[in-house]
Coordinates of C-alpha atoms in Angstrom, one line a residue:
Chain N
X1 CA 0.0 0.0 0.0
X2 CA 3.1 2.2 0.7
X3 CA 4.5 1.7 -2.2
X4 CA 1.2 2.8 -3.9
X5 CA 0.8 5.9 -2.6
X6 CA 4.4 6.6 -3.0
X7 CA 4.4 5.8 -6.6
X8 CA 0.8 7.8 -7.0
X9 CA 2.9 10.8 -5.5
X10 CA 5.4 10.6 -7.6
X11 CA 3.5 10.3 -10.5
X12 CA 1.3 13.2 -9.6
X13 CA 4.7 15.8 -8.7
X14 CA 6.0 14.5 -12.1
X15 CA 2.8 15.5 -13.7
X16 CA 2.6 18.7 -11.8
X17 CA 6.3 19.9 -12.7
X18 CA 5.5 19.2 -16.4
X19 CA 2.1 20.6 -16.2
X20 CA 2.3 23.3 -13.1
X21 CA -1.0 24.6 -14.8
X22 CA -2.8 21.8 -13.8
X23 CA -3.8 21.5 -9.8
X24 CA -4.2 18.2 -7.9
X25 CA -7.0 17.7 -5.3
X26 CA -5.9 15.2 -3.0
X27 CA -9.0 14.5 -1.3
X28 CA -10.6 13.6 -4.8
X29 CA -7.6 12.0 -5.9
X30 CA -7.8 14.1 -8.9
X31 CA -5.9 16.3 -11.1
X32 CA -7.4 19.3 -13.3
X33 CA -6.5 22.1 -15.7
X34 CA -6.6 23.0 -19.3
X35 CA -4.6 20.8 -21.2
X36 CA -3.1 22.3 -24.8
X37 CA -3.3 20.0 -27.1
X38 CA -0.8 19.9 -30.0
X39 CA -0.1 17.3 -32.7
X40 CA 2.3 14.8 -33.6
X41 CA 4.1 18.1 -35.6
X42 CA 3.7 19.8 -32.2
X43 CA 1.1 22.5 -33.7
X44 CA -1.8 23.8 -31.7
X45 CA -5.0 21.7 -32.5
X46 CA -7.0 23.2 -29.8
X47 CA -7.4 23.5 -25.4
X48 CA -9.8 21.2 -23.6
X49 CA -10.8 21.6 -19.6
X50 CA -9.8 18.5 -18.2
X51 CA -10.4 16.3 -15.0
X52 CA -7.9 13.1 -14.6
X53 CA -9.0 10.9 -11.7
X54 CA -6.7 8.4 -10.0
X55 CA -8.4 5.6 -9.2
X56 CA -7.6 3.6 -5.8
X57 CA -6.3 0.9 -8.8
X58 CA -4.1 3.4 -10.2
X59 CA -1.3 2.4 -11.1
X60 CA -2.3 -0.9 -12.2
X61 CA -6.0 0.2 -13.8
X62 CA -5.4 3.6 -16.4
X63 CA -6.6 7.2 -14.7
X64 CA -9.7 7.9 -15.5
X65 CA -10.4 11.0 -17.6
X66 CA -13.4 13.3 -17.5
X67 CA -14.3 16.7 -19.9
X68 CA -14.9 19.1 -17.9
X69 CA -17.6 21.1 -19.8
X70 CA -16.6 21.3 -23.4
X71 CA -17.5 18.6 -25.1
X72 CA -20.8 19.1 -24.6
X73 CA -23.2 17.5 -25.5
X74 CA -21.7 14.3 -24.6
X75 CA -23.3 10.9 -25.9
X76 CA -22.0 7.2 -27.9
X77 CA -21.2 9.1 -31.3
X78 CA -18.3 10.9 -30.1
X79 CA -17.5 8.3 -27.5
X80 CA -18.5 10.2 -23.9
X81 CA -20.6 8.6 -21.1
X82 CA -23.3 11.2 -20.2
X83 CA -21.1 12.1 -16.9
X84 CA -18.3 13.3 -19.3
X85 CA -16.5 10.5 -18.9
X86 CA -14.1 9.7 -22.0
X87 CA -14.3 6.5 -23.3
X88 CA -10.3 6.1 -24.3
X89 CA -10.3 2.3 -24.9
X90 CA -12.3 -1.0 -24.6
X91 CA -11.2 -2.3 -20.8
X92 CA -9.7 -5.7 -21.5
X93 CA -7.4 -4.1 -24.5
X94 CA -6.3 -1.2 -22.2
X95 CA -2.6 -2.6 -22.6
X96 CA -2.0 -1.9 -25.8
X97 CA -2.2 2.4 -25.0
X98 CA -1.7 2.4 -21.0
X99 CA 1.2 0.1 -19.0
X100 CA 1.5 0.9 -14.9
X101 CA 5.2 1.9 -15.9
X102 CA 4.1 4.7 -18.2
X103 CA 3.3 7.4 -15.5
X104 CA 0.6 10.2 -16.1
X105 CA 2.6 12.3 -18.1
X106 CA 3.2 9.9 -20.9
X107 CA -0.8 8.9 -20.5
X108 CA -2.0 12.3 -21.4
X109 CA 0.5 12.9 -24.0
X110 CA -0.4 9.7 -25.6
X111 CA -3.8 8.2 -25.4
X112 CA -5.6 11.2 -23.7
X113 CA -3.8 13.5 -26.4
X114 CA -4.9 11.0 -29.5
X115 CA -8.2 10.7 -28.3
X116 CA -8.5 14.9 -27.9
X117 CA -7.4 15.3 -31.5
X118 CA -10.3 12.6 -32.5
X119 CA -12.7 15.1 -30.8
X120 CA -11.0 18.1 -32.8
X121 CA -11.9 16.1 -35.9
X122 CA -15.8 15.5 -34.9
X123 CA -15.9 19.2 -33.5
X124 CA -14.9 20.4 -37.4
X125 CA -16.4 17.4 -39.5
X126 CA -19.9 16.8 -37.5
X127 CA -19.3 13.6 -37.7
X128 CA -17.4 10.7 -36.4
X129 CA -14.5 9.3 -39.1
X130 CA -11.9 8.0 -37.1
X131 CA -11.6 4.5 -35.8
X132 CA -13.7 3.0 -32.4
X133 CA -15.0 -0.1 -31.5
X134 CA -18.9 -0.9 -31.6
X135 CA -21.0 0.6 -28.6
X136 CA -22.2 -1.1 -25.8
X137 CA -21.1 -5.1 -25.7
X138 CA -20.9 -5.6 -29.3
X139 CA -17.3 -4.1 -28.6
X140 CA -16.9 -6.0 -26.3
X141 CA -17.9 -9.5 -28.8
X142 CA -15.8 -7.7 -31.8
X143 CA -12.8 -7.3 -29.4
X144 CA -12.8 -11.2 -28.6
X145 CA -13.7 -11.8 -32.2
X146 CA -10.4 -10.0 -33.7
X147 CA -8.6 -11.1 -31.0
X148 CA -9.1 -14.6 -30.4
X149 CA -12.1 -15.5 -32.8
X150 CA -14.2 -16.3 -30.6
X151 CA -18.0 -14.7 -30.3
X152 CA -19.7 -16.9 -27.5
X153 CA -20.3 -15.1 -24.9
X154 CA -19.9 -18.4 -22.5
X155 CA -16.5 -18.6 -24.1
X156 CA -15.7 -15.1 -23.4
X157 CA -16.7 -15.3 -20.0
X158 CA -15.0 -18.6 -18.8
X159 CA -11.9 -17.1 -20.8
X160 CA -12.5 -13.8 -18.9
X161 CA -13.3 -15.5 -15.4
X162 CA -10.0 -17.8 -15.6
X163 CA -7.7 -14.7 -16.3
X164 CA -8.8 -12.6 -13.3
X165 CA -8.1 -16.2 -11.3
X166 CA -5.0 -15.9 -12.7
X167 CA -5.7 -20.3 -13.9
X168 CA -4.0 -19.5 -17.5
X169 CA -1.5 -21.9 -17.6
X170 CA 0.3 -23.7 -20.4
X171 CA -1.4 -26.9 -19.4
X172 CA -4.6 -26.5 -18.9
X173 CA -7.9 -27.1 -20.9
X174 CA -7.7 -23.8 -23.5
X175 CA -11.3 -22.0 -22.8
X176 CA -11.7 -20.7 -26.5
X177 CA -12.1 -24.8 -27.5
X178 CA -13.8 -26.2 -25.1
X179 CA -16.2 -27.9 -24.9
X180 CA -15.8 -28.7 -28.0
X181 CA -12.1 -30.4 -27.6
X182 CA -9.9 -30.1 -24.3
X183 CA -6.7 -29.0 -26.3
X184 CA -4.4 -28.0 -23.7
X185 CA -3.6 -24.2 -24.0
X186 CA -0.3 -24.5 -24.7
X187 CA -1.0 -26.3 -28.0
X188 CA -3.7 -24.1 -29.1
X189 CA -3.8 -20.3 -27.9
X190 CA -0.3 -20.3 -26.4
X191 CA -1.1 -15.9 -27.2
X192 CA -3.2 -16.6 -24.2
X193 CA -0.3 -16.4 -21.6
X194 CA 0.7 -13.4 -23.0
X195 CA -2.6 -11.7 -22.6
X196 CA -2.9 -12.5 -18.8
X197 CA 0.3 -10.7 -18.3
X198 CA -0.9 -7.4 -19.9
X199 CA -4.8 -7.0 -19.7
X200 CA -5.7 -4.8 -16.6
X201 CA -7.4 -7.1 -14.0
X202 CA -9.2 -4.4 -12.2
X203 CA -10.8 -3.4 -15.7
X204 CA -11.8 -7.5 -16.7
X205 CA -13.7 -7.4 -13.2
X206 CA -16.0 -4.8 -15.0
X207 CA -15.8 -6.2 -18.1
X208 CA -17.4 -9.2 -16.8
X209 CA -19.9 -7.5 -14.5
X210 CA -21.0 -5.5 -18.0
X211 CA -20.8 -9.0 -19.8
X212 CA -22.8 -10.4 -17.3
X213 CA -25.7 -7.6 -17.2
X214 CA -25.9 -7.9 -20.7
X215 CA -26.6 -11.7 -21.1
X216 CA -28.7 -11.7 -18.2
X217 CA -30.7 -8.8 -19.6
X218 CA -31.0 -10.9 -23.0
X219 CA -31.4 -14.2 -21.3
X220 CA -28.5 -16.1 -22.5
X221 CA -27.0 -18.8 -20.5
X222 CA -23.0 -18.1 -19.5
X223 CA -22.5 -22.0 -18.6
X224 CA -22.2 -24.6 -20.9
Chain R
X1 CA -5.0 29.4 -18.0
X2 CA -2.1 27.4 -20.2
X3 CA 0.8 29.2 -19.6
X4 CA 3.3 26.6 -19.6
X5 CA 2.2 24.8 -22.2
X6 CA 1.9 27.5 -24.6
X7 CA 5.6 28.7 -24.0
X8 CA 6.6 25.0 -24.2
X9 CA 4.4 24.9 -27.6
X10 CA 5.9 27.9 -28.7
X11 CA 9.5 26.4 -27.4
X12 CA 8.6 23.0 -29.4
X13 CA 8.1 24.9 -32.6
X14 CA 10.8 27.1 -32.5
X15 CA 13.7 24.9 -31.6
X16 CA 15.9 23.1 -34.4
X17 CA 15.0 19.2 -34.4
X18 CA 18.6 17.5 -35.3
X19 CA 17.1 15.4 -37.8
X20 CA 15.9 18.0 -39.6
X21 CA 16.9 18.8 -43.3
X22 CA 17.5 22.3 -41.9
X23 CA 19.6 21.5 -39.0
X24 CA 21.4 18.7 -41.1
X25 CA 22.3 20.9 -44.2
X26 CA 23.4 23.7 -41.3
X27 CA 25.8 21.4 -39.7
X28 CA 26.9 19.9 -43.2
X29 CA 28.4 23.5 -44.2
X30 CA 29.9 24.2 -40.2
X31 CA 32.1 20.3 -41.1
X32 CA 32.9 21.8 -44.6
X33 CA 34.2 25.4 -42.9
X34 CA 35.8 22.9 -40.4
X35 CA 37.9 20.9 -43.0
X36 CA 38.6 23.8 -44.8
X37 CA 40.4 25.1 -41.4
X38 CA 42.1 22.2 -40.6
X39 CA 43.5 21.9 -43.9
X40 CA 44.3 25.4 -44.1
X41 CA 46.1 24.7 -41.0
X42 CA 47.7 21.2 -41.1
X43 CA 51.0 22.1 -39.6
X44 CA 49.8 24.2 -36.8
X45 CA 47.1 21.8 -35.7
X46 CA 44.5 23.9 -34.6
X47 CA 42.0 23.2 -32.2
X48 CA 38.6 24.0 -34.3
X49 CA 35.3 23.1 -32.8
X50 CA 31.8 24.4 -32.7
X51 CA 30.4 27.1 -30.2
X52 CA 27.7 29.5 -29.6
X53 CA 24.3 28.0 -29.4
X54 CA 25.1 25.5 -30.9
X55 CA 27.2 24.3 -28.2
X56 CA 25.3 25.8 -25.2
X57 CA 22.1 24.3 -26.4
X58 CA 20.1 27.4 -27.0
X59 CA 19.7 27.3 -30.9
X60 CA 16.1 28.8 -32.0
X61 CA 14.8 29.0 -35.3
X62 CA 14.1 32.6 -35.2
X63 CA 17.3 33.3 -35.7
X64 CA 20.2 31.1 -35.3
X65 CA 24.2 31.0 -37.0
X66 CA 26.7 28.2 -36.5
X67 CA 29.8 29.9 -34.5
X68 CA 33.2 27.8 -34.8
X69 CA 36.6 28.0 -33.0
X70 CA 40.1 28.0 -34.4
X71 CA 42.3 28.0 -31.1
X72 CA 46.0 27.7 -32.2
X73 CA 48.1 26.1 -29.5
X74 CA 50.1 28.4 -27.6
X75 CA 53.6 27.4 -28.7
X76 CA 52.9 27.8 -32.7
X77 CA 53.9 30.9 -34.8
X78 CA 53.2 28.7 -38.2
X79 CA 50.4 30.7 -39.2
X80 CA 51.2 34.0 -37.4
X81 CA 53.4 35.2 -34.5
X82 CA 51.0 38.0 -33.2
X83 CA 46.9 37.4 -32.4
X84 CA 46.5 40.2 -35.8
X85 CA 48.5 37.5 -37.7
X86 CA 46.5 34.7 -36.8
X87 CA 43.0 36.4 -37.4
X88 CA 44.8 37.5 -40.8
X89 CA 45.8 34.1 -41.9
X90 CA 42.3 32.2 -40.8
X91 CA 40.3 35.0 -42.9
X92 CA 42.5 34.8 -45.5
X93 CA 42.1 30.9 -45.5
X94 CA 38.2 31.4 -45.2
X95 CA 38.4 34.0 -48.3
X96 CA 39.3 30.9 -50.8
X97 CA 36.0 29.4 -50.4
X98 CA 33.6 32.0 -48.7
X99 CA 32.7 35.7 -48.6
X100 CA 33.8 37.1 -45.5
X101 CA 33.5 40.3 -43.4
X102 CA 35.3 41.2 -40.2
X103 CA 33.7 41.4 -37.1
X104 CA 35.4 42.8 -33.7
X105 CA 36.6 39.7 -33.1
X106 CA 35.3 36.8 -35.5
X107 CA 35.3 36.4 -39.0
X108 CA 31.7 36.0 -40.5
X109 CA 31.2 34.3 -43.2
X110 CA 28.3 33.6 -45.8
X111 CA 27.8 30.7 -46.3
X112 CA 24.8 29.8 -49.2
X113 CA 22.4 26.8 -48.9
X114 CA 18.5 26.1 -50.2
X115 CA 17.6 27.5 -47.1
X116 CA 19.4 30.9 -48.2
X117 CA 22.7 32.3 -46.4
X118 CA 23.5 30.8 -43.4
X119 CA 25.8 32.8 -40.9
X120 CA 28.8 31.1 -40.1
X121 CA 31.0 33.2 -37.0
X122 CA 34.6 31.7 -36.9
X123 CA 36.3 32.6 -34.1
X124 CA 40.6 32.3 -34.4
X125 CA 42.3 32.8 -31.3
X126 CA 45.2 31.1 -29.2
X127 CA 45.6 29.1 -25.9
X128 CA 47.5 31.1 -22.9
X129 CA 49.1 27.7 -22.0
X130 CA 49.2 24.9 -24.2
X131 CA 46.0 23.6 -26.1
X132 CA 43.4 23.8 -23.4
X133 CA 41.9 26.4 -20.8
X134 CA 41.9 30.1 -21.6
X135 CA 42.9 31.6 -24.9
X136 CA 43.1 35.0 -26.0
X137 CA 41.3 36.9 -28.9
X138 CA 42.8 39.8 -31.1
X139 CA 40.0 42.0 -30.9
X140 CA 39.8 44.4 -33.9
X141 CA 38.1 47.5 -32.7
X142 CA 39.2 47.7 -28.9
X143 CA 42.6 50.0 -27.8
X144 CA 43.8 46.7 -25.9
X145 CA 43.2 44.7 -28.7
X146 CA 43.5 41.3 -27.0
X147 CA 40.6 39.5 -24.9
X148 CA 41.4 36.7 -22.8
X149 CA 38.2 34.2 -22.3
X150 CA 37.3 30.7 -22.0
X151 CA 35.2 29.0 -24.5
X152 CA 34.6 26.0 -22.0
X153 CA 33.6 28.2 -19.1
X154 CA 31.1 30.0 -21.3
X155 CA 29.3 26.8 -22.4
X156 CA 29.1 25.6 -19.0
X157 CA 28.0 28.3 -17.3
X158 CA 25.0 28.4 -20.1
X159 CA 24.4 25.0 -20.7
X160 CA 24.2 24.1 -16.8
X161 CA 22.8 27.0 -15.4
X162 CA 19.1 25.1 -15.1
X163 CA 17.5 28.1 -17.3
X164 CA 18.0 26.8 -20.9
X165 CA 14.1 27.2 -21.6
X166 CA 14.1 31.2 -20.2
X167 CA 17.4 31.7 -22.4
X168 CA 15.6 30.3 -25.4
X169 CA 12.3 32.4 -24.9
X170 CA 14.6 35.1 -24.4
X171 CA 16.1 34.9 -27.4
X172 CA 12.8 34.7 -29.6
X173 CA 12.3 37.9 -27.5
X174 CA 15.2 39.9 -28.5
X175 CA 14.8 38.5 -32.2
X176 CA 11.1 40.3 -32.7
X177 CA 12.2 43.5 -30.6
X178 CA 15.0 44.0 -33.2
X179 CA 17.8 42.3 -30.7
X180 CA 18.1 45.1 -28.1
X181 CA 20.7 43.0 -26.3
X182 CA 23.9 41.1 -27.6
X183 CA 23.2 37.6 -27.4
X184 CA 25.4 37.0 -24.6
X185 CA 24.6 39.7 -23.0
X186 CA 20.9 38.3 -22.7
X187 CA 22.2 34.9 -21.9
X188 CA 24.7 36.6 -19.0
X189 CA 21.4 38.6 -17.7
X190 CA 19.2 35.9 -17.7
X191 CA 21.0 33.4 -15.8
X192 CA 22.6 35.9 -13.1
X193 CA 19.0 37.6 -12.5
X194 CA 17.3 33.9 -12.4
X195 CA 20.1 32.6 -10.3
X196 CA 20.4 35.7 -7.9
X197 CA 16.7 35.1 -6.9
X198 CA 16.7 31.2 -6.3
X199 CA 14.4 30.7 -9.3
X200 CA 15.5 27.3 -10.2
X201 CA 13.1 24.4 -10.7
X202 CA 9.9 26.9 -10.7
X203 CA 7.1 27.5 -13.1
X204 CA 8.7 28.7 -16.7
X205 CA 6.0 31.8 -17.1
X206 CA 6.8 32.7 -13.5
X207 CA 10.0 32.8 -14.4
X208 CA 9.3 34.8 -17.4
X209 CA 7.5 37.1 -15.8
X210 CA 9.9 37.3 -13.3
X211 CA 12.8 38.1 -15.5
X212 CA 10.7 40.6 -17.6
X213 CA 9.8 42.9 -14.6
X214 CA 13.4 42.7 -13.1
X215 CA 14.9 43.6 -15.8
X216 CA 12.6 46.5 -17.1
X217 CA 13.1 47.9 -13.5
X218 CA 17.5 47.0 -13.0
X219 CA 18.3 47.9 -16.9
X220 CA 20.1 50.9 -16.6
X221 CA 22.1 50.0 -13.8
X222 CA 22.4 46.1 -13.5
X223 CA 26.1 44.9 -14.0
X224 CA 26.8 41.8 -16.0
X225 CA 30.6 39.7 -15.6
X226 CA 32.3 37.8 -18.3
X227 CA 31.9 34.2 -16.4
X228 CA 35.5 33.7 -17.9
X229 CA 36.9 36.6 -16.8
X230 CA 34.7 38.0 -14.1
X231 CA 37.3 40.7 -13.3
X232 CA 39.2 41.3 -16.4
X233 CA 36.8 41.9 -19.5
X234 CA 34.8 44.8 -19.8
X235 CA 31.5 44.2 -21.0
X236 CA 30.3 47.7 -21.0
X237 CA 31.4 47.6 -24.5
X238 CA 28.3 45.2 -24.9
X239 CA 26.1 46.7 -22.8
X240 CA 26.5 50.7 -23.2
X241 CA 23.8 53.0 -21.7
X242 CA 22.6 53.9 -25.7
X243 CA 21.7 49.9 -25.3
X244 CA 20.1 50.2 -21.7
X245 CA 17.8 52.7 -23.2
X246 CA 16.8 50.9 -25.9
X247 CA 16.2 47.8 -24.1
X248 CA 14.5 49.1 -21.1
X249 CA 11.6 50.7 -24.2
X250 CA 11.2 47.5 -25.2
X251 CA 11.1 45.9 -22.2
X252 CA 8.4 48.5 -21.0
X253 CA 6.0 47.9 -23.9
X254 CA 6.5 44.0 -23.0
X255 CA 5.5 44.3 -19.4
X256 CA 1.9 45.5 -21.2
X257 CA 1.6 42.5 -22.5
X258 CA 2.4 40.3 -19.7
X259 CA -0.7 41.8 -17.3
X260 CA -3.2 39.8 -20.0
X261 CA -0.7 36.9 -20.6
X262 CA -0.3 37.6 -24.1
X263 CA 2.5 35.4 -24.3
X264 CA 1.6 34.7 -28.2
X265 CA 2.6 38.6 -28.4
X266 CA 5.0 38.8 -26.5
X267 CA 7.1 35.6 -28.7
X268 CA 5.8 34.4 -31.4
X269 CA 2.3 33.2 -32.7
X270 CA 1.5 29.3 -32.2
X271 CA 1.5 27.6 -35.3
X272 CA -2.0 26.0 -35.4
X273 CA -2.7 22.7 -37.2
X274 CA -5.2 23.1 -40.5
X275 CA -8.4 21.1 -40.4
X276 CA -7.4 19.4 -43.1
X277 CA -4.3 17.7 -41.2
X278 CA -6.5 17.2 -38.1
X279 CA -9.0 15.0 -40.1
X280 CA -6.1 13.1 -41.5
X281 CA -5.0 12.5 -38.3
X282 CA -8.2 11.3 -36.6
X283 CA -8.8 9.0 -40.0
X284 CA -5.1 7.9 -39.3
X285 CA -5.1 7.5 -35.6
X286 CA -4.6 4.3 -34.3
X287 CA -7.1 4.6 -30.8
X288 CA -10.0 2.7 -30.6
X289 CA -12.7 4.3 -28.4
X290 CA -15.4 2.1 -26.5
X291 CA -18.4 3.8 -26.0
X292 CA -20.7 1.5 -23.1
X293 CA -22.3 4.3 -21.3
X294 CA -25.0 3.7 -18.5

């Protein structure tokens, strides 16, 4: 827990000497400023109101990053929950823009700063032409799809509920093929291993919980 | 309010990426000027090695040159006995290739490329003891007509005085107010008023600020020591009260500026991304937004 805090306070005076226009609210665990948003030439795309909040997962789960009044309105086609929360990245593929070791400096210069210059693009165009995964679960079933192939959502879930228990293992029954063979996983999704490492555990918990609502909202069985 | 950021943006855009053409075609002619030295110059094995900004780390694209040494070692006469002989036979070396003008104690030289004429300052001199430390400079317009200094010490003193970003802003500064100060004059008056008031390690547009409202208010009387000679060079020469005058104007009309944090007007105007390149970018961008709502 030491070690936590200690690392979230370095993070944050890191973040603070970069950005000393930005102010940190310790009781909130959150940071907030205007943050001037340039591109990959470093020229001025435009300046968005910010809140970055450290969740008590922080460093392992991403901050989470709110608009703080101009995006407006918010809603799925720009990719904003209606509390102005933004929607950076499906949860369980969170390691391929955010690792604990990046710090929040390199977060908001790189995923934050992408995701700001997608906004810019909406804001002009009035429409939504850059990339972003299906609302709702179907991102969640296209994710698994381009991933591993798989679109079952019992699959999903056993593969899902197996990472979190940390039961990946070389030799065990793979959860993409079963039931339909007990291939052991190192002989048929060895990638598998791999993706336990890196995929955010804190976020999965969610990620099933949403999983869960939606098949029990539709009625579909999560056990074989 | 942005204020960092925007003098960091304005920092970003102004300084000289190495891998640029620009930068790459500047250094190109500073290794050509370079060989032509040393080959000028084979017996007396010169000491030649770039300088100024370049050196301290304080180029800006506003205006930038390429300043190179020649320091002859302190034992050889080959290419001239006295410091007049020396600064004679490296212009005259410099004249077979480039068009050159004496200044009071470098040679400039123009220097053509697609960018258009780059300046080139070479400065000859020679080592007070062997081919290191201190060297003296014939100086061409001064009744002593010989400066001793120390290239090293003047690069350190810039390059770790903790201020580089102040001394670069600076200089964009001095560049749109028609260069009221010397460059290392400004250099000298930013770190010594930065360092005299324990500013190290704060906020760059305090500092800025800071610096600005100092020096509009110490101008005409502030004194400013060569950090190579603190005792023995007068840099009055530099810094003359016609100078002070001038400066403290501009200075005044800048501190207008600062009390609305027009720090656009005060440097230089942001280069802003067309909408064109920001589509391209979002079409391009390789996030993948998740929209699950409530």
């Amino acid at each position: 827990m030491g070690n936590k805090r200690k690392r979230l306070q370095s993070d944050v005076d890191e973040f603070l000497r970069e950005i000393p226009d930005f102010r940190y609210d310790k009781e909130n665990r959150s940071l907030s400023g205007n943050y001037l948003v340039l591109d990959s030439e470093g020229k001025y795309v435009d300046s968005y109101p910010l809140i970055i909040k450290l969740t008590s997962d922080y460093p392992l789960a991403p901050p989470e990053v709110f608009d703080d009044g101009k995006n407006k309105p918010y809603g799925a086609v720009r990719h904003i929950e209606p509390d102005g929360k933004f929607c950076l990245f499906y949860a369980d593929e969170s390691w391929k823009y955010y690792s604990p070791d990046d710090g929040l400096i390199k977060f908001l210069h790189g995923p934050v700063r992408e995701f700001l210059i997608l906004q810019k693009a909406y804001e002009i165009e009035g429409t939504w032409n850059g990339p972003g995964r299906a609302h709702f679960q179907d991102g969640i079933f296209e994710f698994y799809n381009e991933e591993f192939g798989i679109t079952d959502p019992r699959k999903i879930h056993s593969l899902m509920n197996q990472i979190i228990k940390r039961k990946i293992k070389g030799g065990n029954v793979c959860p993409l093929c079963y039931p339909e063979t007990r291939t052991r996983i190192r002989n048929c999704h060895p990638q598998l291993l791999e993706f336990q490492k890196r995929v955010s555990i804190p976020l999965m918990k969610d990620s099933i919980k949403k999983l869960e609502d939606h098949c029990q909202k539709h009625r579909l069985r999560l056990r074989f | 309010m942005s204020n960092n950021q925007l003098l960091k943006a304005i920092l970003g855009q102004q300084s000289l990426d190495e891998n640029s053409a620009e930068y790459k075609s500047m250094m190109k002619q500073g290794d050509e000027i370079q060989t032509l030295l040393s080959t000028s110059f084979q017996d007396d094995e010169p000491i030649i090695q770039f300088a100024g900004s370049q050196a301290k780390g304080t180029m800006v694209k506003s205006k930038y040159d390429l300043d190179i040494t020649c320091y002859f070692t302190s034992g050889s006469n080959t290419a001239g006995s006295s410091l007049k002989e020396l600064f004679e036979a490296v212009k005259e070396a410099l004249s077979v290739e480039y068009l050159v003008e004496v200044k009071n104690s470098a040679i400039k030289i123009y220097s053509q490329n697609e960018n258009g004429y780059l300046h080139v300052d070479a400065v000859p001199g020679r080592f007070v003891d062997g081919k290191e430390g201190d060297v003296f400079l014939h100086v061409e317009k001064w009744d002593e007509n010989r400066l001793k200094t120390n290239l090293q010490t003047h690069i350190s003193h810039v390059r770790n005085s903790g201020f580089l970003d102040e001394i670069k802003l600076m200089k964009i500064w001095n560049t749109r107010n028609g260069g009221p100060f010397k460059t290392f004059i400004l250099e000298l008056l930013t770190i010594k008023v930065l360092q005299d008031n324990s500013r190290k390690g704060m906020a760059l547009d305090e500092n800025i600020e800071f610096l600005f409202n100092e020096l509009a208010e110490k101008i005409e009387t502030i004194t400013v020591e060569d950090p190579a000679n603190p005792a023995g060079n007068d840099l009055f020469l530099h810094f003359d009260s016609t100078m002070r005058t001038n400066a403290k104007m501009r200075l005044e009309e800048t501190a207008k500026l600062l009390e609305t944090h027009d720090w656009e007007g005060i440097f230089v105007p942001l280069e802003k991304a067309s909408h064109a390149s920001i589509k391209t970018q979002a079409v391009n961008s390789q996030m993948n937004p998740h929209y699950y709502g409530e």
